[in-house]
CSV table of C-alpha atoms in Angstrom, one decimal:
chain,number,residue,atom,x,y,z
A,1,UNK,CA,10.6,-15.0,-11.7
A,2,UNK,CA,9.3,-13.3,-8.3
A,3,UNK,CA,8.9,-10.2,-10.3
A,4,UNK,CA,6.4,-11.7,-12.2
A,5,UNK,CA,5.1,-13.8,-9.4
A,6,UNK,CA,4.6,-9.9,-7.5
A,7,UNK,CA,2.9,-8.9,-11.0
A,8,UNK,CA,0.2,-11.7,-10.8
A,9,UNK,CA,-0.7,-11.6,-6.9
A,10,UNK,CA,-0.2,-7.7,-7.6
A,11,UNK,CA,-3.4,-7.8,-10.2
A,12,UNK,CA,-5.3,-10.1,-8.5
A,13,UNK,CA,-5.1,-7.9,-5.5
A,14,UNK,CA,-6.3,-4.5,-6.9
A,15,UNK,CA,-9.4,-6.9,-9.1
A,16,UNK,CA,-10.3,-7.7,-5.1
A,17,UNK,CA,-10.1,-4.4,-3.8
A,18,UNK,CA,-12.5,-2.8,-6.6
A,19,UNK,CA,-14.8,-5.7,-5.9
A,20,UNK,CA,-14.8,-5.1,-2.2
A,21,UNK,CA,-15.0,-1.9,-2.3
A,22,UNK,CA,-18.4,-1.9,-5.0
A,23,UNK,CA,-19.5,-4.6,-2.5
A,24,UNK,CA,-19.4,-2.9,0.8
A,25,UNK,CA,-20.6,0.4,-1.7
A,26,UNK,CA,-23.5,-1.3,-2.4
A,27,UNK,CA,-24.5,-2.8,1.1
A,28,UNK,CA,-23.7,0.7,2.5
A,29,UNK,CA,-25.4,2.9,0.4
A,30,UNK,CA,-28.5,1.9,-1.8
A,31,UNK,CA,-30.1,4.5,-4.4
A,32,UNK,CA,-29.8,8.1,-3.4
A,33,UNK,CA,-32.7,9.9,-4.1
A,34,UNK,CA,-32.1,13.6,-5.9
A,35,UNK,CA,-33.5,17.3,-5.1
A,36,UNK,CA,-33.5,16.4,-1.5
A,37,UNK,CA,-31.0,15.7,1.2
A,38,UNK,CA,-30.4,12.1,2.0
A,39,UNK,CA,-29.0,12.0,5.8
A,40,UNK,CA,-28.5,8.4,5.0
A,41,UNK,CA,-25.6,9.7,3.8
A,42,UNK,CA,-24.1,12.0,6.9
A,43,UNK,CA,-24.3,8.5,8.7
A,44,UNK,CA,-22.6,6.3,6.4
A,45,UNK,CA,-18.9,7.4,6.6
A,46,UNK,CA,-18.8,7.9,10.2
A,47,UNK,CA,-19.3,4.5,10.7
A,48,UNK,CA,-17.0,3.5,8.5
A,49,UNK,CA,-14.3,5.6,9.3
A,50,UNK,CA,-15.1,4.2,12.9
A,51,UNK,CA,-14.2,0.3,11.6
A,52,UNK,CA,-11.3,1.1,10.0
A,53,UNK,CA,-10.2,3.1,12.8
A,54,UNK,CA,-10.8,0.4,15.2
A,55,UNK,CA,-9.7,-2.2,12.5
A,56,UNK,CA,-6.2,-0.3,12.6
A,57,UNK,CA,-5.8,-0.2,16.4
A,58,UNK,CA,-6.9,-3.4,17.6
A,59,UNK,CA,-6.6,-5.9,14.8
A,60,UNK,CA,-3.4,-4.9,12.9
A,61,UNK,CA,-2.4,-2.7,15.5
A,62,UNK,CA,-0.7,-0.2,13.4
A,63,UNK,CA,-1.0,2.7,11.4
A,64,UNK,CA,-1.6,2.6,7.5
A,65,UNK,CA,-2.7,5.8,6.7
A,66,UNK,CA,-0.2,7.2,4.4
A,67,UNK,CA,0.5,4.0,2.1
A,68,UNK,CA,3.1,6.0,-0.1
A,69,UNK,CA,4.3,7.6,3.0
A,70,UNK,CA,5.0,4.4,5.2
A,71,UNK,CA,6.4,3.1,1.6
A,72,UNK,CA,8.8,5.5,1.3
A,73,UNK,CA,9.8,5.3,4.9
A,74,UNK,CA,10.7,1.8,4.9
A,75,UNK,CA,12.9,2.7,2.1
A,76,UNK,CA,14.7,5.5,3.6
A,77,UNK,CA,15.5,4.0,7.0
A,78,UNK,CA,16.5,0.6,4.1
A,79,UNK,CA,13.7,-1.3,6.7
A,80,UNK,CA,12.9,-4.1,4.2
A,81,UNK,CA,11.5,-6.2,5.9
A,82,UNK,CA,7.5,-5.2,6.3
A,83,UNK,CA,5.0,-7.3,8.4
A,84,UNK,CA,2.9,-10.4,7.1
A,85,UNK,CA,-0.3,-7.7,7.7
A,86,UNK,CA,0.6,-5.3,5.2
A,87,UNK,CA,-0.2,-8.1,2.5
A,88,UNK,CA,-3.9,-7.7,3.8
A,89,UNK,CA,-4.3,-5.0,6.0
A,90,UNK,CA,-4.6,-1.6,3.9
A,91,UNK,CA,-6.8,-4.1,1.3
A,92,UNK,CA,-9.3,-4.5,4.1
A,93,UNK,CA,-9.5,-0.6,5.2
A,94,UNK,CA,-9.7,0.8,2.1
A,95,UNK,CA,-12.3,-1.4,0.6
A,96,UNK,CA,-14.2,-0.3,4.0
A,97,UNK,CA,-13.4,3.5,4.0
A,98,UNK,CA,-14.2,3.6,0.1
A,99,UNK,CA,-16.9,1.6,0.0
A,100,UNK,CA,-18.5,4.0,3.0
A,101,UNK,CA,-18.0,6.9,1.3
A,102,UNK,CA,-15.0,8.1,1.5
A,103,UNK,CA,-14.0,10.7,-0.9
A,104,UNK,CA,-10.1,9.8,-2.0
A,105,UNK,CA,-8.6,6.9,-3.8
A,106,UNK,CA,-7.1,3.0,-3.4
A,107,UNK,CA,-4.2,3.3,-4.8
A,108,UNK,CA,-1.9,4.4,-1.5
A,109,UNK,CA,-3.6,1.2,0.2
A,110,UNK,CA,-2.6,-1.3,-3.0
A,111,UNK,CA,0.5,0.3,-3.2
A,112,UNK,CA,0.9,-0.5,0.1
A,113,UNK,CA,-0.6,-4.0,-0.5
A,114,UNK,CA,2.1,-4.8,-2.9
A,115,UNK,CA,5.1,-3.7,-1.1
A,116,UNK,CA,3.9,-5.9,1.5
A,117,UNK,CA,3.3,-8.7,-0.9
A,118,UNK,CA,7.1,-7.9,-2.6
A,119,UNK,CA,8.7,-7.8,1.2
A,120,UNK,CA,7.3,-11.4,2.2
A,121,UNK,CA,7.9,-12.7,-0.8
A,122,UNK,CA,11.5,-11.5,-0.6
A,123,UNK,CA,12.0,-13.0,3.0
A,124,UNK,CA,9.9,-16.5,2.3
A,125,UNK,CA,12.6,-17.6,-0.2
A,126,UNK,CA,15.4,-15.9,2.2
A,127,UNK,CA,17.1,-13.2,-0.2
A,128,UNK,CA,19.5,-10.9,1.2
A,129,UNK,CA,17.9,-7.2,2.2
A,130,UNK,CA,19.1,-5.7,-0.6
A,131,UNK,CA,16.8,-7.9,-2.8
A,132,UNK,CA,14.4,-7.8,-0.4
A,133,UNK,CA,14.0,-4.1,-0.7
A,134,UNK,CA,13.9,-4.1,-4.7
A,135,UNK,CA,11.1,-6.5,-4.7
A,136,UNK,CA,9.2,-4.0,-1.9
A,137,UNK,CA,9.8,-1.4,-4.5
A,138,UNK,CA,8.7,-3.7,-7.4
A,139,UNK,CA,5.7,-4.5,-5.3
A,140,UNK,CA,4.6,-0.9,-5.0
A,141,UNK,CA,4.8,-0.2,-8.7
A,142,UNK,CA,2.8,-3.4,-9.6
A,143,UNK,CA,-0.2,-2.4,-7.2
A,144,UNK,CA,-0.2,1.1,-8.8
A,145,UNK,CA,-0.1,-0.3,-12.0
A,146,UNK,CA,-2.8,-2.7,-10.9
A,147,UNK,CA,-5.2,-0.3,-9.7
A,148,UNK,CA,-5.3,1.7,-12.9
A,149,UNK,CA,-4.2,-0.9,-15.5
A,150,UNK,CA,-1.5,1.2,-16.2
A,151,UNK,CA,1.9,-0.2,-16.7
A,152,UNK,CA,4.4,2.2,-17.1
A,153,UNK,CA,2.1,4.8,-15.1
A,154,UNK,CA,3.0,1.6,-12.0
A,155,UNK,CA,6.7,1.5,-12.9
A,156,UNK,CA,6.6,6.1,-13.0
A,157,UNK,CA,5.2,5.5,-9.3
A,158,UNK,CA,8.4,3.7,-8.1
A,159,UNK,CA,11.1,5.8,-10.0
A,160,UNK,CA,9.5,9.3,-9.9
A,161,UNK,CA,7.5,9.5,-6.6
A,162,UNK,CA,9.4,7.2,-4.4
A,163,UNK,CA,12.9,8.2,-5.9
A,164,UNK,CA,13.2,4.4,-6.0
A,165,UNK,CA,17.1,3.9,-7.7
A,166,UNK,CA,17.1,0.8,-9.5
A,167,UNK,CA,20.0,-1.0,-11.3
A,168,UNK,CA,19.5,-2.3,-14.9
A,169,UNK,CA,18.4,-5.5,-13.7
A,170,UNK,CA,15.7,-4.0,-10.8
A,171,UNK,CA,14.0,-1.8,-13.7
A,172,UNK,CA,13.5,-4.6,-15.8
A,173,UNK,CA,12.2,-6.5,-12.7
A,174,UNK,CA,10.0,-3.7,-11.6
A,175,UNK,CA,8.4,-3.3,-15.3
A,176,UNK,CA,8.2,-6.9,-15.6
A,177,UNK,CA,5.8,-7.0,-12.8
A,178,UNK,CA,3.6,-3.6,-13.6
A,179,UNK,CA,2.7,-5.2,-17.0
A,180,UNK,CA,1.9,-8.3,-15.6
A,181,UNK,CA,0.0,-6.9,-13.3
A,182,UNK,CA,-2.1,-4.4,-15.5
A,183,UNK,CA,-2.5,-7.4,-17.7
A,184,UNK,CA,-4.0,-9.4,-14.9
A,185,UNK,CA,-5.7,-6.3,-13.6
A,186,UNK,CA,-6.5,-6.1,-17.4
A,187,UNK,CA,-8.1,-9.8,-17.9
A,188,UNK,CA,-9.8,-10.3,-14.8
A,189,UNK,CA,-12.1,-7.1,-15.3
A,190,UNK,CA,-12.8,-8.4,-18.4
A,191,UNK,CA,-10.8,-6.5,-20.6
A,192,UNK,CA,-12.5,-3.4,-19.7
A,193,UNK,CA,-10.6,0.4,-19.0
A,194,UNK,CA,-11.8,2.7,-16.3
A,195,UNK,CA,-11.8,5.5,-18.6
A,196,UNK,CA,-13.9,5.3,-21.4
A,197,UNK,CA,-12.7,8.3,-23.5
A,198,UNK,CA,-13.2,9.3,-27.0
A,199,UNK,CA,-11.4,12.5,-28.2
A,200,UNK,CA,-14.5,15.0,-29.5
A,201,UNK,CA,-12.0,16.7,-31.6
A,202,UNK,CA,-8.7,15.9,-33.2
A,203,UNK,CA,-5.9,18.2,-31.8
A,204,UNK,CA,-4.5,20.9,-33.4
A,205,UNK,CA,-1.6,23.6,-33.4
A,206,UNK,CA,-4.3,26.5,-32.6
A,207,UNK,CA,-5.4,24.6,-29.1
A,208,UNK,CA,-2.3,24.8,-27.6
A,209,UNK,CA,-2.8,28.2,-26.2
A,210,UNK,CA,-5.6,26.7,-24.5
A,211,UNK,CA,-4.0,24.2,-23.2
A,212,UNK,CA,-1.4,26.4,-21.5
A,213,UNK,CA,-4.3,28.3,-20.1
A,214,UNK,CA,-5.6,25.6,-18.9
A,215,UNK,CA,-2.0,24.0,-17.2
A,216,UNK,CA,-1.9,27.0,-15.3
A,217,UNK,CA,-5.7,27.1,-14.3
A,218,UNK,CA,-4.6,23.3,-12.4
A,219,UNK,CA,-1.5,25.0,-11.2
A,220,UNK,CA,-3.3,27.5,-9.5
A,221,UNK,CA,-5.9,24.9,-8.7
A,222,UNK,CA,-3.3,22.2,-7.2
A,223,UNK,CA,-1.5,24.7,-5.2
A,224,UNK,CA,-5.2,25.4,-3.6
A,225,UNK,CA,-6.1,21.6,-2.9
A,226,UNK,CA,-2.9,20.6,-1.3
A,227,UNK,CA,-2.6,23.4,1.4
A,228,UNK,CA,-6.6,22.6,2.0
A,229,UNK,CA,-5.4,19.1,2.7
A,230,UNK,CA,-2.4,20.3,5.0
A,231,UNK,CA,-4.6,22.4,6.8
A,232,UNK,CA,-7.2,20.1,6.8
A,233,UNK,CA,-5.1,17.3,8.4
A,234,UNK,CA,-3.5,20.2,11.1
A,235,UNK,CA,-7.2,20.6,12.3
A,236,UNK,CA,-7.6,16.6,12.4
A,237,UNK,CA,-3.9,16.3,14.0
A,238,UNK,CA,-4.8,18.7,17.0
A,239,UNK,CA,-7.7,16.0,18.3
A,240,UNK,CA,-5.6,13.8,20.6
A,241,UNK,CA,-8.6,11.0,21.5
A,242,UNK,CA,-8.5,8.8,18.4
A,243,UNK,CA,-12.4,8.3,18.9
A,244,UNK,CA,-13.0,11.9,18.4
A,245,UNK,CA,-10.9,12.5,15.7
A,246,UNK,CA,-12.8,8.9,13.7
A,247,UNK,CA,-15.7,11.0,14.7
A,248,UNK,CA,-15.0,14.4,13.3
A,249,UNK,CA,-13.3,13.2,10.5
A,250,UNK,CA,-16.1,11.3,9.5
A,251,UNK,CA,-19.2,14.1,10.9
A,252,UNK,CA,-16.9,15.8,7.8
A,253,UNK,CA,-17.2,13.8,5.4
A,254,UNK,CA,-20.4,13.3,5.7
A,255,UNK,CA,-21.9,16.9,5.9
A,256,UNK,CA,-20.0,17.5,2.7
A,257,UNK,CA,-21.3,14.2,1.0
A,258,UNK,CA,-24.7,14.8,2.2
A,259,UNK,CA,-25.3,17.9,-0.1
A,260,UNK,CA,-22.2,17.0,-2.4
A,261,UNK,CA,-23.2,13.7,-3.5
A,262,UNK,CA,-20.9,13.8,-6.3
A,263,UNK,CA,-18.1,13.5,-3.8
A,264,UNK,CA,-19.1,9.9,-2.6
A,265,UNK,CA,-15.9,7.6,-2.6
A,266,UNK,CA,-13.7,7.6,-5.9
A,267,UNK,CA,-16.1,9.6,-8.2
A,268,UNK,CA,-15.4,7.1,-11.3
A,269,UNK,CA,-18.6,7.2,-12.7
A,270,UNK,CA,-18.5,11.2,-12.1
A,271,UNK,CA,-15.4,11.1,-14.3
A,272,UNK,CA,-16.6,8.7,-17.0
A,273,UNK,CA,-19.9,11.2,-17.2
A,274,UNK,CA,-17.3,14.1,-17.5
A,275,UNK,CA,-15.8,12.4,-20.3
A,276,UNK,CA,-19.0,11.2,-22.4
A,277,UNK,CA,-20.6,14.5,-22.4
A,278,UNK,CA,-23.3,13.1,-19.5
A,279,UNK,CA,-23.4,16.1,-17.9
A,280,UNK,CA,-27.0,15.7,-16.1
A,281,UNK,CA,-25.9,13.0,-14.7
A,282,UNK,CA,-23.4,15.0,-12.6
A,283,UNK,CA,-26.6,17.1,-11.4
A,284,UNK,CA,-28.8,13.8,-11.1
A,285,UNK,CA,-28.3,13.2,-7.9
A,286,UNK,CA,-28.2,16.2,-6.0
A,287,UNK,CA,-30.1,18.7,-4.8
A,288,UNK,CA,-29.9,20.6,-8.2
A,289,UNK,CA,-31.2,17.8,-9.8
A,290,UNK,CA,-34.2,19.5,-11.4
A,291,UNK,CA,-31.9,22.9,-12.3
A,292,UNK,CA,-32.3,24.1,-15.8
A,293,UNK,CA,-29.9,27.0,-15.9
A,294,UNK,CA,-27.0,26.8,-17.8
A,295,UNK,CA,-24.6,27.8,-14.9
A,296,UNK,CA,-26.4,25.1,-12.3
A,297,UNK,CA,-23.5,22.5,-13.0
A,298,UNK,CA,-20.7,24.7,-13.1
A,299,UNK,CA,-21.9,26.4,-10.0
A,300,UNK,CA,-22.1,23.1,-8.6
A,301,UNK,CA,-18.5,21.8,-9.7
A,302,UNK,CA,-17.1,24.9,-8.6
A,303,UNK,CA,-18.3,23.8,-4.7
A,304,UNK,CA,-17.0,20.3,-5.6
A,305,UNK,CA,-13.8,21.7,-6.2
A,306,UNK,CA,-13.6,23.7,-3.4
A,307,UNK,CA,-14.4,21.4,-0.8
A,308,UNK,CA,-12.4,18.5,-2.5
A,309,UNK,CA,-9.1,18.7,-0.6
A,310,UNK,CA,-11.2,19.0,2.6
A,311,UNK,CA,-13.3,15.8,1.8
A,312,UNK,CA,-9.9,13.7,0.5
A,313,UNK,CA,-7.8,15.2,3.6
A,314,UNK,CA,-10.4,14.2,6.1
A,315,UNK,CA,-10.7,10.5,5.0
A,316,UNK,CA,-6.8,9.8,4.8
A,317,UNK,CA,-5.7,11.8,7.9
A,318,UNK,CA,-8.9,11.2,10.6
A,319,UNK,CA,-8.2,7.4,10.4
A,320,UNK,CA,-9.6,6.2,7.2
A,321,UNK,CA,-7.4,4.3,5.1
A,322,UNK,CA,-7.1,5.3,1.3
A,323,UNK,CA,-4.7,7.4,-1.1
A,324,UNK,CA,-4.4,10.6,-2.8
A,325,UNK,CA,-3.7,10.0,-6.8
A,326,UNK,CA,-7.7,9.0,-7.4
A,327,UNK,CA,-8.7,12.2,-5.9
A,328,UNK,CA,-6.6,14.3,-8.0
A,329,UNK,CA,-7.8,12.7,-11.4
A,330,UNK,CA,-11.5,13.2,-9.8
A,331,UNK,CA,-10.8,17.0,-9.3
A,332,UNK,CA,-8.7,17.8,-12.8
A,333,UNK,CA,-12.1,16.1,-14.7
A,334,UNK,CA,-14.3,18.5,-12.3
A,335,UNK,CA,-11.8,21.4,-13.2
A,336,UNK,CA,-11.3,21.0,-17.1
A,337,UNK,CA,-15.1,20.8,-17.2
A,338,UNK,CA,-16.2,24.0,-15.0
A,339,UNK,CA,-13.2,25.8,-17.1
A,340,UNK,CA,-14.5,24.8,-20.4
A,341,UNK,CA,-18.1,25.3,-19.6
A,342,UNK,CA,-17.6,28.8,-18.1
A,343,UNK,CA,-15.5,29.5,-21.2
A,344,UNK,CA,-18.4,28.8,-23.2
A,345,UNK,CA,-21.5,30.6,-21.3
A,346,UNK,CA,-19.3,33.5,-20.8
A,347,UNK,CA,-17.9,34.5,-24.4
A,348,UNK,CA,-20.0,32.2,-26.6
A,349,UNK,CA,-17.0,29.2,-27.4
A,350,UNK,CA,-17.8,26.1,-28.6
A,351,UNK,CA,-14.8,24.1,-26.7
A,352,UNK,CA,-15.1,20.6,-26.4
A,353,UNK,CA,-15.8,20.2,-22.4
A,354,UNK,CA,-15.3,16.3,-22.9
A,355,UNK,CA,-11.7,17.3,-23.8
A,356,UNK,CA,-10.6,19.5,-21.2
A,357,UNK,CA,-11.9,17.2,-18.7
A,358,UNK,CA,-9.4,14.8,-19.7
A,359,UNK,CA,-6.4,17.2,-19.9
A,360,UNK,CA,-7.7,18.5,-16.5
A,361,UNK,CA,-6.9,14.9,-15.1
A,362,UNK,CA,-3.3,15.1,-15.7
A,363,UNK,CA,-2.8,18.7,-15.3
A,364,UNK,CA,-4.2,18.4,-11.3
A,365,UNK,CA,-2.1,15.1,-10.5
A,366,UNK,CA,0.9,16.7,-12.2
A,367,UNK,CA,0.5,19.7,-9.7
A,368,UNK,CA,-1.2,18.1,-7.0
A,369,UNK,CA,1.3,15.2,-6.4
A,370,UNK,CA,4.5,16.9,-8.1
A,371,UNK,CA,4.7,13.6,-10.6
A,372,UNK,CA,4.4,14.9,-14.3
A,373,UNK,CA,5.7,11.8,-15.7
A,374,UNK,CA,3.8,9.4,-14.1
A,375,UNK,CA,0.7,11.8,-14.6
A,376,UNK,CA,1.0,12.0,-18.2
A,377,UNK,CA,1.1,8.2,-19.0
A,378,UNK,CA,-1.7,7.3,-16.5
A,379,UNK,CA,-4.0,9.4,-17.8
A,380,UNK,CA,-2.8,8.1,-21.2
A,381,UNK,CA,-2.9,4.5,-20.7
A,382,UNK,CA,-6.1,4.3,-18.6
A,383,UNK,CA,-8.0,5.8,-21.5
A,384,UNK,CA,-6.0,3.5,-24.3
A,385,UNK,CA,-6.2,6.4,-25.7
A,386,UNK,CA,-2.6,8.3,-27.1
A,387,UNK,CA,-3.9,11.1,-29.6
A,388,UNK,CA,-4.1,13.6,-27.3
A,389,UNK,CA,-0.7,12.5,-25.4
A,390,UNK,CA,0.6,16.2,-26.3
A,391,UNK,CA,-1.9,18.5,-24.7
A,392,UNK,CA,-1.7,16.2,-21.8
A,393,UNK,CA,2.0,16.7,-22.1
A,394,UNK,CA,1.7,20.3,-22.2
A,395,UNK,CA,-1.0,21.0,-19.2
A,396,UNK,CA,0.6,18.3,-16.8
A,397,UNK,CA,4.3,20.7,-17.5
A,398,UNK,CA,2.6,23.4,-17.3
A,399,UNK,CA,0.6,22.8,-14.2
A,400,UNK,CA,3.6,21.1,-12.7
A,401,UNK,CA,5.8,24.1,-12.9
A,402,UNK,CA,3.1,26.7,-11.7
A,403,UNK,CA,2.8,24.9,-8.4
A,404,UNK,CA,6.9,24.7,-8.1
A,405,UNK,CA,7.3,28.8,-8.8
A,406,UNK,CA,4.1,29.4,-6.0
A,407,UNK,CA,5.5,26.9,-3.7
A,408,UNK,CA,8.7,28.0,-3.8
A,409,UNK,CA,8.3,31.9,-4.0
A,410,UNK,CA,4.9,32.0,-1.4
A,411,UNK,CA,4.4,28.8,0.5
A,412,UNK,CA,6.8,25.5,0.9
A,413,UNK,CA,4.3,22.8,0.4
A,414,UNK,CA,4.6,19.9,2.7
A,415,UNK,CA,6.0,16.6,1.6
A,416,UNK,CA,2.8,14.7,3.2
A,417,UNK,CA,1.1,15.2,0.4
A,418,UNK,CA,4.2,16.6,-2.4
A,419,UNK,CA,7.2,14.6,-4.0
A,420,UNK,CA,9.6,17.2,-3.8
A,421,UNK,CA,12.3,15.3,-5.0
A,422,UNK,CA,11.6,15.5,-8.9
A,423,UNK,CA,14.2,17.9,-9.4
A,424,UNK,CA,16.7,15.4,-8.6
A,425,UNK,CA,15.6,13.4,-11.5
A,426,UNK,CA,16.3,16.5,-13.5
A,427,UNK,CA,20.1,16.8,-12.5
C-alpha cells in the first residue's frame, strides 16, 4: 500500500516540477529573437545558478547536486533515513536551475525527490530500516519513472544504476509504484508523451549495418561527453569560494547558451523537432537562422555536440541542481541527426534522419550513463512507440560496449558520472 501511496505523490511530484520549471522558463526568458545574439541570455543562468546556490547553503543547508549520487550513497553506507527537505528541496532547485537555463535534466532532482518522499514515508509509519531503505529505493524508481512516464524505464533506474537488490516482494513494490506513478505522471499531463515519434520507415534486415555504425558513432561519442564533463567539473572543483564557482559556472553556461540557443535547459522541443523532421526549427533561433546551405545545421549540431558535456557539467557541478539522463537523450537526438544528415550530403543517401535521431537517444544514454537496459525501454516507452525496439536494442549494445573496451583499454571513466557496476548484473 505505501508502494503505491510513493507511486501517486511520486507522479504528482514530477507533473509539479515540469510545471515549475516551464513557469520560472517562461518568466525568465521571453521570445529569443534569431540571427543575432541575445545577451539576455548570458545573464539568465548566472542568476539562477546564484539562487540555487544560495537556496542550497542557507535554506536547506546541504548539498543536492548529484541526486543519483547522494541516492546511491545513502544506500551504501545503508543511511535510510533521509531528511524531511529532500521531499522538497531538489524539486525547488531544479525547477530554478532549469527553468534559468540550465542545459541538463530533472530527473537526478526527482529521483532524489522520491527517495526522500519513500524515506519519510518509511519513518512516519515507524518501519524497521530495512523497509525503510526499500521504500527509498522504491521512491527513486517512481520519480524516474515519473519524470519520463516510463515505468519499467523507473523500476531499470533502481535495479541497473543503483545496483538496488531487491527481494521478490521489494520488486513487486518498486514496480508497483513506477506504474502508478507514470500513470499519474501519465493522467495529469493529459494523457500526453514527451516524445512524439512516428517511425518514417518500417525496419528492416538490410538497416542493421547502419545501426551498428551508428552504436559505435555514440560509443565514440559517449566516451567524449563524459570525460568533458569530468574535466569540466575538475576546472569547477579547483574554485574554492562557492560564490565564484556559482559565478563561473554560470558566466559558462551562459556564453555557450548565448550563441547556442539550442542548448537552453532540457532541449525537449529540440528533440521533438529532431523527431518530426522540423529541422529549421533547430536553426530558428540562432544566429544561423537565415542559413540556406545544406551543411548550416549539421555544422551547427556538430558545435552542439561538442560543447554539450561542458554546458551539462557546468550546471550540475558549479552549484545548480539538475541530472544527467535528459542531457544524454538531448545529445543522441543531436548525434543520430548530424550522422544521418552528413551521410546524406556526403554520398547522396536517402536515410531517414527522423529515425536515427531516435536510435541516437538510446545509443548516447546507453554509453553515456553505462545503463543499456534502462536506456532501451525509456526511449521505447516515452515514444509508445515499440517497432523499432530492435535497432534501439542493437545501437544502445553497441554503444554500450564501445565505451567499456575505450574505458577500459585508454581511460577509466569516473563513477561521477558512469555506473560501473553493470557487469555485476551480468555474473
Amino acid at each position: 500500500m505505501l508502494s503505491f501511496l510513493v507511486g501517486i505523490l511520486c507522479g504528482g511530484a514530477a507533473t509539479l516540477m515540469k510545471l515549475l520549471v516551464g513557469w520560472i522558463h517562461d518568466l525568465a526568458m521571453p521570445s529569443v529573437p534569431g540571427g543575432r545574439l541575445c545577451w539576455w541570455l548570458l545573464l539568465v543562468p548566472v542568476v539562477g545558478v546564484l539562487i540555487v546556490g544560495a537556496f542550497c547553503r542557507y535554506v536547506v543547508k546541504d548539498n543536492i547536486e548529484h541526486g543519483t549520487e547522494l541516492i546511491r550513497k545513502h544506500l551504501t553506507l545503508k543511511r535510510y533515513r533521509m531528511r524531511r527537505s529532500t521531499m522538497w528541496s531538489s524539486l525547488v532547485g531544479a525547477s530554478i536551475t532549469l527553468g534559468c537555463g540550465g542545459s541538463a535534466g530533472a530527473e537526478g532532482p526527482i529521483a532524489l525527490t522520491g527517495a526522500g518522499l519513500g524515506s519519510n514515508l518509511g519513518k512516519y509509519f515507524r518501519l524497521p530500516d530495512k523497509m525503510i531503505g526499500v521504500l527509498l529505493a522504491v521512491g527513486a524508481g517512481a520519480g524516474i519513472a515519473g519524470i519520463f512516464k516510463s515505468p519499467i524505464g523507473g523500476a531499470l533506474y533502481t535495479i541497473e544504476v543503483l545496483a538496488m537488490q531487491l527481494s521478490v516482494a521489494g520488486v513487486i513494490a518498486l514496480f508497483a509504484a513506477c506504474l502508478t506513478s507514470s500513470t499519474v505522471a501519465y493522467l495529469l499531463s493529459g494523457m500526453t508523451l514527451d516524445i512524439d515519434f512516428v517511425p518514417r520507415v518500417e525496419f528492416s534486415p538490410q538497416m542493421t549495418l547502419a545501426a551498428i555504425i551508428l552504436g559505435v558513432i555514440c560509443g565514440v561519442y559517449s566516451f567524449y561527453y563524459s570525460h568533458t564533463m569530468r574535466l569540466t567539473e575538475n576546472r569547477l572543483d579547483a574554485l574554492r569560494n562557492p560564490w565564484v564557482k556559482n559565478v563561473a559556472s554560470g558566466l559558462l553556461i551562459g556564453v555557450i547558451v548565448m550563441f547556442f540557443p539550442t542548448l537552453y535547459g532540457e532541449g525537449y522541443g529540440i528533440i521533438g523537432d529532431s523527431l518530426g523532421g522540423h529541422f529549421e526549427r533547430i536553426l530558428g533561433d540562432t544566429l544561423w537562422s537565415g542559413a540556406t546551405s545544406q551543411w548550416a545545421l549539421p555544422l551547427l549540431l556538430g558545435a552542439v555536440l561538442l560543447l554539450k558535456g561542458i554546458a551539462c557539467s557546468a550546471t550540475n557541478s558549479g552549484g545548480g541542481v539538475a541530472g544527467d539522463f535528459t542531457p544524454t537523450l538531448f545529445a543522441g537526438a543531436m548525434l543520430g541527426t548530424f550522422a544521418a544528415m552528413t551521410a546524406n550530403a556526403l554520398w547522396g543517401l536517402d536515410m531517414s534522419v527522423s529515425d536515427y535521431a531516435f536510435w541516437g537517444m538510446a545509443g548516447v544514454m546507453a554509453g553515456a550513463i553505462q545503463a543499456p537496459l534502462m536506456a532501451i525501454f525509456l526511449v521505447a516507452e516515452m515514444s509508445g512507440d515499440l517497432r523499432m525496439f530492435f535497432p534501439l536494442m542493437v545501437v544502445a549494445v553497441i554503444s554500450y560496449s564501445v565505451v567499456s573496451l575505450l574505458s577500459h583499454h585508454w581511460v577509466p571513466i569516473r563513477r561521477t558520472w558512469l555506473h560501473n557496476d553493470f557487469h555485476k548484473l551480468l555474473k
